[in-house]
Coordinates of N, CA and C in Angstrom, one line a residue:
M404 N 0.8 -1.2 0.0 CA 0.0 0.0 0.0 C 0.9 1.2 0.0
K405 N 0.5 2.2 -0.9 CA 1.3 3.4 -0.9 C 1.1 4.3 0.3
K406 N 2.2 5.0 0.7 CA 2.1 5.9 1.8 C 2.9 7.2 1.4
C407 N 2.2 8.4 1.7 CA 2.9 9.6 1.3 C 4.1 9.8 2.2
I408 N 5.2 10.1 1.6 CA 6.5 10.3 2.3 C 6.5 11.6 3.1
F409 N 5.6 12.5 2.9 CA 5.6 13.7 3.7 C 4.5 13.7 4.8
C410 N 3.3 13.4 4.5 CA 2.3 13.4 5.6 C 2.0 12.1 6.2
G411 N 2.5 11.0 5.6 CA 2.3 9.7 6.1 C 1.0 9.0 5.9
K412 N 0.1 9.7 5.2 CA -1.2 9.1 4.9 C -1.1 8.0 3.8
T413 N -2.0 7.0 3.9 CA -2.0 5.9 2.9 C -3.1 6.1 2.0
E414 N -3.2 5.2 1.0 CA -4.3 5.3 0.0 C -5.6 5.3 0.6
T415 N -5.8 4.5 1.7 CA -7.1 4.4 2.3 C -7.6 5.7 3.0
D416 N -6.6 6.6 3.3 CA -6.9 7.8 4.1 C -7.4 8.9 3.1
F417 N -7.3 8.7 1.8 CA -7.7 9.8 0.9 C -9.0 9.5 0.2
D418 N -9.7 10.6 -0.1 CA -10.8 10.5 -1.0 C -10.3 10.4 -2.5
K419 N -11.1 10.3 -3.4 CA -10.7 10.1 -4.8 C -10.1 11.4 -5.4
N420 N -10.3 12.5 -4.7 CA -9.7 13.8 -5.3 C -8.3 14.1 -4.8
N421 N -7.9 13.4 -3.7 CA -6.5 13.6 -3.2 C -5.8 12.2 -3.4
I422 N -5.2 12.0 -4.5 CA -4.5 10.8 -4.8 C -3.0 11.0 -4.9
F423 N -2.3 10.0 -5.2 CA -0.8 10.1 -5.3 C -0.5 10.6 -6.7
T424 N 0.5 11.5 -6.7 CA 0.9 12.2 -7.9 C 2.4 12.0 -8.2
E425 N 2.8 12.5 -9.3 CA 4.2 12.4 -9.7 C 4.9 13.6 -9.1
E426 N 6.0 13.4 -8.3 CA 6.7 14.5 -7.7 C 8.1 14.5 -8.3
H427 N 8.5 15.6 -8.9 CA 9.9 15.7 -9.4 C 10.8 16.1 -8.3
I428 N 11.8 15.3 -8.0 CA 12.8 15.5 -6.9 C 13.5 16.8 -7.2
I429 N 13.9 17.0 -8.4 CA 14.5 18.3 -8.8 C 13.4 18.9 -9.7
P430 N 13.0 20.2 -9.5 CA 11.9 20.8 -10.2 C 12.0 20.6 -11.7
Q431 N 10.9 20.3 -12.4 CA 10.9 20.1 -13.8 C 11.4 21.4 -14.6
S432 N 11.2 22.6 -14.0 CA 11.6 23.8 -14.7 C 13.2 23.9 -14.6
L433 N 13.8 23.0 -13.9 CA 15.3 23.1 -13.9 C 15.8 22.0 -14.8
G434 N 14.9 21.4 -15.7 CA 15.3 20.5 -16.7 C 15.2 19.0 -16.3
N435 N 14.6 18.7 -15.1 CA 14.5 17.3 -14.7 C 13.2 16.7 -15.3
E436 N 13.5 15.6 -16.0 CA 12.4 14.9 -16.6 C 12.4 13.4 -16.1
T437 N 13.4 13.0 -15.4 CA 13.6 11.6 -15.0 C 13.6 11.3 -13.5
L438 N 14.1 12.2 -12.7 CA 14.1 11.9 -11.2 C 12.8 12.3 -10.6
K439 N 12.0 11.2 -10.4 CA 10.6 11.4 -9.9 C 10.3 10.4 -8.8
L440 N 9.4 10.8 -7.9 CA 8.8 9.9 -6.9 C 7.3 9.8 -7.2
F441 N 6.7 8.6 -6.9 CA 5.3 8.5 -7.1 C 4.6 8.2 -5.8
N442 N 5.2 8.4 -4.7 CA 4.6 8.2 -3.4 C 4.4 9.5 -2.6
V443 N 3.9 10.5 -3.3 CA 3.6 11.8 -2.6 C 2.1 12.1 -3.0
C444 N 1.4 12.5 -2.0 CA -0.1 12.8 -2.2 C -0.2 14.1 -2.9
K445 N -1.3 14.3 -3.6 CA -1.6 15.5 -4.4 C -1.5 16.8 -3.5
R446 N -2.0 16.7 -2.3 CA -2.0 17.9 -1.4 C -0.5 18.3 -1.0
C447 N 0.3 17.3 -0.6 CA 1.7 17.6 -0.3 C 2.5 18.1 -1.5
N448 N 2.2 17.4 -2.6 CA 2.9 17.8 -3.9 C 2.6 19.3 -4.2
S449 N 1.3 19.6 -4.1 CA 0.9 21.0 -4.4 C 1.5 22.0 -3.5
G450 N 1.6 21.6 -2.2 CA 2.2 22.5 -1.2 C 3.7 22.7 -1.5
L451 N 4.4 21.6 -1.9 CA 5.8 21.7 -2.2 C 6.0 22.6 -3.4
G452 N 5.2 22.5 -4.4 CA 5.3 23.3 -5.6 C 5.1 24.8 -5.3
T453 N 4.1 25.1 -4.4 CA 3.7 26.4 -4.1 C 4.7 27.1 -3.1
Y454 N 5.1 26.4 -2.1 CA 5.9 27.0 -1.0 C 7.4 26.7 -1.1
V455 N 7.8 25.7 -1.9 CA 9.3 25.4 -2.0 C 9.8 25.7 -3.4
D456 N 9.3 24.9 -4.3 CA 9.8 24.9 -5.7 C 9.6 26.3 -6.3
N457 N 8.5 26.9 -6.1 CA 8.2 28.2 -6.7 C 9.2 29.3 -6.3
Y458 N 9.4 29.3 -5.0 CA 10.4 30.3 -4.5 C 11.8 30.0 -4.9
F459 N 12.2 28.8 -5.0 CA 13.5 28.4 -5.4 C 13.7 28.7 -6.9
V460 N 12.9 28.2 -7.8 CA 13.1 28.4 -9.2 C 12.9 29.8 -9.7
N461 N 12.2 30.6 -8.9 CA 12.0 32.0 -9.3 C 12.9 33.0 -8.5
N462 N 13.9 32.5 -7.8 CA 14.9 33.3 -7.2 C 15.7 33.9 -8.3
M463 N 16.2 35.2 -8.2 CA 16.9 35.9 -9.3 C 18.1 35.1 -9.7
F464 N 18.9 34.6 -8.8 CA 20.1 33.9 -9.2 C 19.8 32.6 -10.0
V465 N 18.8 31.8 -9.5 CA 18.4 30.6 -10.2 C 17.8 31.0 -11.6
K466 N 17.0 32.1 -11.6 CA 16.5 32.5 -12.9 C 17.6 32.9 -13.9
M467 N 18.7 33.5 -13.4 CA 19.8 33.8 -14.3 C 20.4 32.5 -14.9
I468 N 20.6 31.5 -14.1 CA 21.1 30.3 -14.5 C 20.2 29.6 -15.5
R469 N 18.9 29.6 -15.2 CA 17.9 29.0 -16.1 C 17.9 29.8 -17.4
Q470 N 18.0 31.1 -17.4 CA 18.0 31.9 -18.6 C 19.2 31.6 -19.4
N471 N 20.4 31.5 -18.8 CA 21.6 31.2 -19.5 C 21.6 29.8 -20.1
L472 N 21.0 28.8 -19.4 CA 20.9 27.4 -19.9 C 19.7 27.2 -20.8
G473 N 18.8 28.2 -20.9 CA 17.6 28.0 -21.7 C 16.5 27.1 -21.2
L474 N 16.5 27.0 -19.8 CA 15.5 26.0 -19.2 C 14.2 26.7 -19.0
K475 N 13.2 26.2 -19.7 CA 11.8 26.7 -19.7 C 11.1 26.3 -18.4
G476 N 10.2 27.2 -18.0 CA 9.4 26.9 -16.8 C 8.1 26.1 -17.2
Q477 N 7.2 26.0 -16.3 CA 5.9 25.2 -16.6 C 5.2 25.9 -17.7
S478 N 5.3 27.2 -17.9 CA 4.6 27.9 -18.9 C 5.2 27.7 -20.3
G479 N 6.4 27.1 -20.3 CA 7.1 26.9 -21.6 C 8.0 28.1 -22.0
V480 N 8.1 29.0 -21.1 CA 8.9 30.2 -21.4 C 10.2 30.2 -20.6
I481 N 11.3 30.6 -21.3 CA 12.6 30.8 -20.6 C 12.5 32.1 -19.7
P482 N 12.8 32.0 -18.4 CA 12.6 33.2 -17.6 C 13.6 34.3 -17.9
N483 N 13.2 35.5 -17.6 CA 14.1 36.7 -17.7 C 14.4 37.1 -16.3
A484 N 15.6 36.9 -15.8 CA 15.9 37.3 -14.5 C 15.9 38.8 -14.2
F485 N 15.9 39.5 -15.3 CA 16.0 41.0 -15.1 C 14.8 41.7 -15.5
T486 N 13.6 41.1 -15.4 CA 12.4 41.7 -15.8 C 12.0 43.0 -15.1
E487 N 12.4 43.1 -13.9 CA 12.0 44.3 -13.2 C 13.1 44.7 -12.1
G488 N 13.4 45.9 -12.0 CA 14.3 46.4 -11.0 C 14.0 47.9 -10.7
K489 N 15.0 48.6 -10.1 CA 14.8 50.0 -9.8 C 16.0 50.7 -10.3
N490 N 15.8 52.0 -10.7 CA 16.9 52.8 -11.1 C 17.5 53.5 -9.8
K491 N 18.5 54.4 -10.0 CA 19.1 55.1 -8.9 C 18.2 56.0 -8.1
D492 N 17.1 56.4 -8.7 CA 16.1 57.3 -8.0 C 15.0 56.4 -7.4
G493 N 15.1 55.1 -7.5 CA 14.1 54.3 -6.9 C 12.9 54.0 -7.7
H494 N 12.9 54.4 -9.0 CA 11.7 54.2 -9.9 C 11.9 52.8 -10.5
R495 N 10.7 52.1 -10.7 CA 10.7 50.8 -11.3 C 11.1 50.8 -12.7
I496 N 11.9 49.8 -13.1 CA 12.3 49.6 -14.5 C 12.0 48.2 -14.9
R497 N 11.4 48.1 -16.1 CA 11.1 46.8 -16.7 C 12.1 46.5 -17.8
V498 N 12.5 45.3 -18.0 CA 13.4 44.9 -19.1 C 12.6 43.8 -19.9
D499 N 12.6 44.0 -21.2 CA 11.9 43.1 -22.1 C 12.8 41.9 -22.4
E500 N 12.3 41.0 -23.2 CA 13.0 39.8 -23.6 C 14.3 40.0 -24.4
N501 N 14.4 41.2 -25.0 CA 15.6 41.6 -25.7 C 16.5 42.5 -24.8
F502 N 16.3 42.5 -23.5 CA 17.0 43.3 -22.5 C 17.0 44.8 -22.8
H503 N 15.9 45.3 -23.3 CA 15.7 46.8 -23.5 C 15.0 47.3 -22.2
P504 N 15.6 48.2 -21.4 CA 14.9 48.7 -20.3 C 14.0 49.8 -20.6
T505 N 12.9 49.9 -19.8 CA 11.9 51.0 -19.9 C 11.5 51.4 -18.5
L506 N 11.3 52.6 -18.3 CA 10.9 53.1 -17.0 C 9.4 52.9 -16.9
V507 N 9.0 52.3 -15.8 CA 7.5 52.1 -15.6 C 6.9 53.4 -15.3
P508 N 5.8 53.7 -16.0 CA 5.1 55.0 -15.9 C 4.7 55.2 -14.4
H509 N 4.9 56.4 -13.9 CA 4.5 56.7 -12.5 C 4.2 58.2 -12.3
I510 N 3.6 58.4 -11.2 CA 3.2 59.8 -10.8 C 3.9 60.1 -9.5
E511 N 4.4 61.3 -9.4 CA 5.0 61.8 -8.2 C 4.2 63.0 -7.7
Q512 N 3.9 63.1 -6.5 CA 3.1 64.2 -6.0 C 3.8 64.8 -4.8
S513 N 4.0 66.1 -4.9 CA 4.6 66.9 -3.8 C 3.8 68.1 -3.6
G514 N 3.0 68.1 -2.5 CA 2.1 69.2 -2.2 C 1.0 69.2 -3.3
N515 N 0.9 70.4 -4.0 CA 0.0 70.6 -5.1 C 0.6 70.3 -6.4
T516 N 1.9 69.9 -6.5 CA 2.5 69.6 -7.7 C 2.5 68.2 -8.0
I517 N 2.1 67.8 -9.3 CA 2.1 66.5 -9.7 C 3.0 66.3 -10.9
K518 N 3.9 65.4 -10.9 CA 4.8 65.1 -12.0 C 4.5 63.7 -12.5
I519 N 4.4 63.7 -13.8 CA 4.0 62.4 -14.5 C 5.2 61.9 -15.4
N520 N 5.6 60.7 -15.3 CA 6.5 60.1 -16.2 C 5.8 59.0 -16.9
A521 N 5.6 59.3 -18.2 CA 4.8 58.3 -19.1 C 5.4 58.3 -20.5
P522 N 5.2 57.2 -21.2 CA 5.8 57.1 -22.5 C 5.1 58.0 -23.6
S523 N 3.9 58.4 -23.3 CA 3.2 59.2 -24.3 C 2.2 60.2 -23.6
K524 N 1.8 61.2 -24.3 CA 0.8 62.2 -23.8 C -0.5 61.5 -23.5
K525 N -0.9 60.5 -24.3 CA -2.1 59.8 -24.1 C -2.1 59.0 -22.8
T526 N -1.0 58.3 -22.6 CA -0.9 57.6 -21.3 C -0.8 58.5 -20.1
A527 N -0.1 59.7 -20.2 CA -0.1 60.6 -19.2 C -1.5 61.2 -18.9
K528 N -2.2 61.5 -19.9 CA -3.6 62.0 -19.7 C -4.5 61.0 -18.9
K529 N -4.4 59.7 -19.3 CA -5.1 58.7 -18.6 C -4.7 58.6 -17.1
M530 N -3.4 58.7 -16.9 CA -2.9 58.6 -15.6 C -3.4 59.7 -14.7
I531 N -3.3 60.9 -15.2 CA -3.8 62.1 -14.5 C -5.3 62.1 -14.2
Q532 N -6.0 61.6 -15.2 CA -7.5 61.5 -15.0 C -7.8 60.5 -13.9
K533 N -7.1 59.4 -13.8 CA -7.3 58.4 -12.8 C -6.9 59.0 -11.4
K534 N -5.8 59.7 -11.4 CA -5.3 60.3 -10.1 C -6.3 61.3 -9.6
F535 N -6.8 62.2 -10.5 CA -7.8 63.2 -10.1 C -9.1 62.5 -9.7
S536 N -9.4 61.5 -10.3 CA -10.7 60.8 -9.9 C -10.5 60.2 -8.5
R537 N -9.4 59.6 -8.2 CA -9.1 59.1 -6.9 C -9.1 60.2 -5.8
L538 N -8.6 61.4 -6.2 CA -8.6 62.5 -5.3 C -9.9 63.4 -5.2
N539 N -10.9 62.9 -6.0 CA -12.2 63.6 -6.1 C -12.0 65.1 -6.6
I540 N -11.0 65.2 -7.6 CA -10.8 66.5 -8.2 C -11.4 66.5 -9.6
P541 N -12.2 67.6 -9.9 CA -12.8 67.6 -11.2 C -11.8 67.6 -12.3
E542 N -12.1 67.0 -13.4 CA -11.1 66.9 -14.5 C -10.7 68.2 -15.1
K543 N -11.5 69.3 -15.1 CA -11.1 70.6 -15.6 C -10.0 71.2 -14.8

């Protein structure tokens, strides 16, 4: 009789929705297709994926290695370790798949002065309309 190596429950302890599943000893997103266990229940396997594997494989340093080796994640996409960061002024920067950085649009408010950093006038107008709406300030 199978027994979950984490919670210790056996096949008779589970309903048909919580069955034994395939557990990759080394996460699949790190290239593992062969090192697997089959005596882990669905609940424990899900918890490991959420609370252990996810944090590990999405760590910036691990992402850099995965990106360099071309190891795709569950979504089938090679991760970009440098997708988001901050510049010297503390503003968020996003980097696309070709490593081109762009400043994330933002609004700075100091007293009655509002400064908008946006890629276009159209985007800036939408941002200021939203800001004024939140502050209950008429658009005019």
